[in-house]
Amino acid sequence: MKLLLSLILLITISLNCCKSFSMGTNKIDYSKIENQIGQQQCFASSGQLPTGYASSYVILSFNGNYPTPSGIQQSSFLESGFMNIDLVGEQLYVDFLLDNGNTKTKGSLWGFGGNSTQYVSVSYNGSQYCFQQPLSYSIPSLDGLKYVTDFELGTVQCDMFESKPKDLANSTNVVLLVDKSDCSLISGSTENINNTPSGYTLTNYYYYKPSADQSYFQLPSICLNQPNSKQLKSFTQLPRILENLPF
């Protein structure tokens, strides 16, 4: 209940802040961006697209839409962690702590698009376990990003993009803010649409780096041996950050 109240409060504050910076009233000081007046600066050509990235993150969801095997469902939670994604090699790594108000899950996930396999390592009752399963995420892609407008977050001049991830089946608007100066991820948000229950998410990115660190894709010894803990698969929560990433 405390988590739900916190989610409602934080989402309300975030939405009110966003409304105060509506596109019609948000005045950008373009003098801060020499020779970049009112123009898209990031991802305008294939040469600007990153081959991968690494970032810490915090994601807050209040009734946000998420894909499941049985269709789009809503979920409220708080998640924080670190992700390292190789867009070219189709590899990903996420270290996460997920709290849905009832249970907390701390773990790591390695995903490999080449063989469509993922490994999940979690702490349970003071012990560490690892299990293997089919890859349950699509390796993020830049496909579908559409430039919307200029935006200012604090004093940071941004490009605003929108996306409609295929896994969310046109149920969700996704907005991404990117720093014009170096094209780094800053923030992302989603809103449920098309007759799905009202819901929102807000994601902030920290310590962004525009390339993946390959060392994170090395599996630990506990996952190199025969993966165990089949009994944990049914109730282990997986990281949610990958389920609504624009890329």
PDB file of C-alpha atoms in Angstrom, residues 36-175:
ATOM      1  CA  GLN A  36      21.562  24.071 -33.903  1.00  0.00           C
ATOM      2  CA  ILE A  37      18.520  26.314 -33.843  1.00  0.00           C
ATOM      3  CA  GLY A  38      15.267  24.366 -33.904  1.00  0.00           C
ATOM      4  CA  GLN A  39      16.744  21.343 -35.625  1.00  0.00           C
ATOM      5  CA  GLN A  40      16.974  17.661 -34.882  1.00  0.00           C
ATOM      6  CA  GLN A  41      20.537  16.960 -33.731  1.00  0.00           C
ATOM      7  CA  CYS A  42      20.462  13.277 -32.766  1.00  0.00           C
ATOM      8  CA  PHE A  43      19.888  10.135 -34.831  1.00  0.00           C
ATOM      9  CA  ALA A  44      19.269  12.157 -37.999  1.00  0.00           C
ATOM     10  CA  SER A  45      21.463   9.743 -39.968  1.00  0.00           C
ATOM     11  CA  SER A  46      22.605   6.139 -39.571  1.00  0.00           C
ATOM     12  CA  GLY A  47      26.092   7.350 -38.693  1.00  0.00           C
ATOM     13  CA  GLN A  48      24.753   8.900 -35.497  1.00  0.00           C
ATOM     14  CA  LEU A  49      23.138   5.721 -34.207  1.00  0.00           C
ATOM     15  CA  PRO A  50      24.931   4.070 -31.279  1.00  0.00           C
ATOM     16  CA  THR A  51      26.140   0.495 -31.602  1.00  0.00           C
ATOM     17  CA  GLY A  52      25.262  -0.016 -27.944  1.00  0.00           C
ATOM     18  CA  TYR A  53      25.038   1.771 -24.622  1.00  0.00           C
ATOM     19  CA  ALA A  54      25.373   1.371 -20.872  1.00  0.00           C
ATOM     20  CA  SER A  55      23.449   3.254 -18.208  1.00  0.00           C
ATOM     21  CA  SER A  56      22.168   3.148 -14.667  1.00  0.00           C
ATOM     22  CA  TYR A  57      18.438   3.732 -14.432  1.00  0.00           C
ATOM     23  CA  VAL A  58      15.391   4.156 -12.210  1.00  0.00           C
ATOM     24  CA  ILE A  59      11.931   3.315 -13.561  1.00  0.00           C
ATOM     25  CA  LEU A  60       8.656   4.098 -11.813  1.00  0.00           C
ATOM     26  CA  SER A  61       5.404   2.623 -13.098  1.00  0.00           C
ATOM     27  CA  PHE A  62       1.832   3.333 -12.062  1.00  0.00           C
ATOM     28  CA  ASN A  63      -0.497   0.939 -13.882  1.00  0.00           C
ATOM     29  CA  GLY A  64       1.734   1.039 -16.964  1.00  0.00           C
ATOM     30  CA  ASN A  65       1.140  -1.292 -19.917  1.00  0.00           C
ATOM     31  CA  TYR A  66       3.473  -4.282 -20.251  1.00  0.00           C
ATOM     32  CA  PRO A  67       3.440  -7.237 -22.653  1.00  0.00           C
ATOM     33  CA  THR A  68       2.775 -10.724 -21.243  1.00  0.00           C
ATOM     34  CA  PRO A  69       2.161 -14.119 -22.907  1.00  0.00           C
ATOM     35  CA  SER A  70      -1.566 -13.566 -22.313  1.00  0.00           C
ATOM     36  CA  GLY A  71      -1.605 -10.026 -23.733  1.00  0.00           C
ATOM     37  CA  ILE A  72      -1.074  -6.451 -22.546  1.00  0.00           C
ATOM     38  CA  GLN A  73      -1.454  -6.080 -18.773  1.00  0.00           C
ATOM     39  CA  GLN A  74      -0.933  -3.242 -16.297  1.00  0.00           C
ATOM     40  CA  SER A  75       1.681  -3.161 -13.541  1.00  0.00           C
ATOM     41  CA  SER A  76       2.842  -0.803 -10.771  1.00  0.00           C
ATOM     42  CA  PHE A  77       6.378  -1.079  -9.416  1.00  0.00           C
ATOM     43  CA  LEU A  78       9.691   0.616  -8.688  1.00  0.00           C
ATOM     44  CA  GLU A  79      12.862  -0.713 -10.309  1.00  0.00           C
ATOM     45  CA  SER A  80      16.471   0.446 -10.301  1.00  0.00           C
ATOM     46  CA  GLY A  81      19.623  -1.008 -11.747  1.00  0.00           C
ATOM     47  CA  PHE A  82      22.227  -0.983 -14.503  1.00  0.00           C
ATOM     48  CA  MET A  83      21.917  -2.119 -18.113  1.00  0.00           C
ATOM     49  CA  ASN A  84      24.520  -2.814 -20.780  1.00  0.00           C
ATOM     50  CA  ILE A  85      23.217  -3.395 -24.310  1.00  0.00           C
ATOM     51  CA  ASP A  86      25.047  -4.364 -27.502  1.00  0.00           C
ATOM     52  CA  LEU A  87      22.664  -3.431 -30.338  1.00  0.00           C
ATOM     53  CA  VAL A  88      24.874  -4.886 -33.080  1.00  0.00           C
ATOM     54  CA  GLY A  89      25.858  -8.136 -31.380  1.00  0.00           C
ATOM     55  CA  GLU A  90      22.347  -8.569 -29.928  1.00  0.00           C
ATOM     56  CA  GLN A  91      23.504  -9.053 -26.354  1.00  0.00           C
ATOM     57  CA  LEU A  92      22.183  -7.507 -23.176  1.00  0.00           C
ATOM     58  CA  TYR A  93      22.921  -7.488 -19.471  1.00  0.00           C
ATOM     59  CA  VAL A  94      20.763  -6.054 -16.678  1.00  0.00           C
ATOM     60  CA  ASP A  95      21.487  -5.897 -12.959  1.00  0.00           C
ATOM     61  CA  PHE A  96      18.230  -4.997 -11.219  1.00  0.00           C
ATOM     62  CA  LEU A  97      16.255  -4.563  -8.007  1.00  0.00           C
ATOM     63  CA  LEU A  98      12.492  -4.781  -8.583  1.00  0.00           C
ATOM     64  CA  ASP A  99       9.865  -3.923  -5.936  1.00  0.00           C
ATOM     65  CA  ASN A 100       6.182  -4.393  -6.816  1.00  0.00           C
ATOM     66  CA  GLY A 101       4.898  -3.596  -3.327  1.00  0.00           C
ATOM     67  CA  ASN A 102       4.544  -7.254  -2.356  1.00  0.00           C
ATOM     68  CA  THR A 103       7.918  -8.779  -3.151  1.00  0.00           C
ATOM     69  CA  LYS A 104      11.423  -7.596  -3.972  1.00  0.00           C
ATOM     70  CA  THR A 105      13.669  -9.347  -6.468  1.00  0.00           C
ATOM     71  CA  LYS A 106      17.380  -8.662  -6.818  1.00  0.00           C
ATOM     72  CA  GLY A 107      19.178 -10.319  -9.679  1.00  0.00           C
ATOM     73  CA  SER A 108      20.981 -10.187 -13.003  1.00  0.00           C
ATOM     74  CA  LEU A 109      19.937 -11.169 -16.501  1.00  0.00           C
ATOM     75  CA  TRP A 110      22.066 -11.989 -19.558  1.00  0.00           C
ATOM     76  CA  GLY A 111      20.335 -12.185 -22.938  1.00  0.00           C
ATOM     77  CA  PHE A 112      21.770 -13.463 -26.223  1.00  0.00           C
ATOM     78  CA  GLY A 113      19.903 -12.905 -29.479  1.00  0.00           C
ATOM     79  CA  GLY A 114      22.200 -15.275 -31.390  1.00  0.00           C
ATOM     80  CA  ASN A 115      20.780 -18.362 -29.712  1.00  0.00           C
ATOM     81  CA  SER A 116      17.618 -16.770 -28.231  1.00  0.00           C
ATOM     82  CA  THR A 117      18.665 -17.713 -24.703  1.00  0.00           C
ATOM     83  CA  GLN A 118      18.721 -15.834 -21.424  1.00  0.00           C
ATOM     84  CA  TYR A 119      20.238 -16.629 -18.037  1.00  0.00           C
ATOM     85  CA  VAL A 120      18.822 -15.269 -14.808  1.00  0.00           C
ATOM     86  CA  SER A 121      20.737 -15.185 -11.535  1.00  0.00           C
ATOM     87  CA  VAL A 122      18.791 -14.310  -8.372  1.00  0.00           C
ATOM     88  CA  SER A 123      19.337 -14.237  -4.624  1.00  0.00           C
ATOM     89  CA  TYR A 124      16.903 -16.395  -2.651  1.00  0.00           C
ATOM     90  CA  ASN A 125      16.993 -17.163   1.078  1.00  0.00           C
ATOM     91  CA  GLY A 126      20.591 -16.041   1.295  1.00  0.00           C
ATOM     92  CA  SER A 127      21.809 -18.184  -1.614  1.00  0.00           C
ATOM     93  CA  GLN A 128      22.543 -17.422  -5.254  1.00  0.00           C
ATOM     94  CA  TYR A 129      20.856 -19.379  -8.043  1.00  0.00           C
ATOM     95  CA  CYS A 130      20.908 -19.332 -11.833  1.00  0.00           C
ATOM     96  CA  PHE A 131      18.521 -20.724 -14.433  1.00  0.00           C
ATOM     97  CA  GLN A 132      18.376 -20.767 -18.215  1.00  0.00           C
ATOM     98  CA  GLN A 133      15.298 -20.122 -20.366  1.00  0.00           C
ATOM     99  CA  PRO A 134      14.326 -18.910 -23.860  1.00  0.00           C
ATOM    100  CA  LEU A 135      14.993 -15.218 -24.440  1.00  0.00           C
ATOM    101  CA  SER A 136      11.846 -13.361 -23.367  1.00  0.00           C
ATOM    102  CA  TYR A 137      12.885  -9.935 -24.689  1.00  0.00           C
ATOM    103  CA  SER A 138      13.465  -8.500 -28.123  1.00  0.00           C
ATOM    104  CA  ILE A 139      16.946  -7.019 -28.377  1.00  0.00           C
ATOM    105  CA  PRO A 140      16.221  -3.259 -28.410  1.00  0.00           C
ATOM    106  CA  SER A 141      16.317  -1.529 -31.785  1.00  0.00           C
ATOM    107  CA  LEU A 142      16.328   2.037 -33.080  1.00  0.00           C
ATOM    108  CA  ASP A 143      13.604   1.183 -35.588  1.00  0.00           C
ATOM    109  CA  GLY A 144      10.521   3.337 -35.276  1.00  0.00           C
ATOM    110  CA  LEU A 145      11.998   6.347 -33.471  1.00  0.00           C
ATOM    111  CA  LYS A 146      10.312   9.512 -34.757  1.00  0.00           C
ATOM    112  CA  TYR A 147      11.544  13.031 -34.041  1.00  0.00           C
ATOM    113  CA  VAL A 148       8.800  15.189 -32.473  1.00  0.00           C
ATOM    114  CA  THR A 149      10.198  18.536 -31.349  1.00  0.00           C
ATOM    115  CA  ASP A 150      12.805  20.368 -29.297  1.00  0.00           C
ATOM    116  CA  PHE A 151      12.442  20.259 -25.530  1.00  0.00           C
ATOM    117  CA  GLU A 152      14.206  21.611 -22.466  1.00  0.00           C
ATOM    118  CA  LEU A 153      14.608  19.519 -19.311  1.00  0.00           C
ATOM    119  CA  GLY A 154      15.924  21.814 -16.612  1.00  0.00           C
ATOM    120  CA  THR A 155      18.614  23.647 -18.561  1.00  0.00           C
ATOM    121  CA  VAL A 156      19.417  20.720 -20.867  1.00  0.00           C
ATOM    122  CA  GLN A 157      18.452  21.184 -24.516  1.00  0.00           C
ATOM    123  CA  CYS A 158      16.883  17.967 -25.828  1.00  0.00           C
ATOM    124  CA  ASP A 159      15.551  16.265 -28.919  1.00  0.00           C
ATOM    125  CA  MET A 160      12.198  14.617 -28.214  1.00  0.00           C
ATOM    126  CA  PHE A 161      11.373  11.332 -29.953  1.00  0.00           C
ATOM    127  CA  GLU A 162       8.337   9.079 -29.888  1.00  0.00           C
ATOM    128  CA  SER A 163       8.108   5.353 -30.469  1.00  0.00           C
ATOM    129  CA  LYS A 164       5.493   2.615 -30.538  1.00  0.00           C
ATOM    130  CA  PRO A 165       7.228  -0.669 -29.578  1.00  0.00           C
ATOM    131  CA  LYS A 166       5.786  -3.661 -31.427  1.00  0.00           C
ATOM    132  CA  ASP A 167       5.508  -5.694 -28.217  1.00  0.00           C
ATOM    133  CA  LEU A 168       3.055  -3.130 -26.846  1.00  0.00           C
ATOM    134  CA  ALA A 169       0.746  -3.422 -29.870  1.00  0.00           C
ATOM    135  CA  ASN A 170      -0.162   0.282 -30.187  1.00  0.00           C
ATOM    136  CA  SER A 171      -1.372   0.350 -26.590  1.00  0.00           C
ATOM    137  CA  THR A 172       1.255   2.802 -25.395  1.00  0.00           C
ATOM    138  CA  ASN A 173       2.819   6.127 -26.352  1.00  0.00           C
ATOM    139  CA  VAL A 174       6.549   6.174 -25.609  1.00  0.00           C
ATOM    140  CA  VAL A 175       8.457   9.468 -25.426  1.00  0.00           C
TER     141      VAL A 175
END
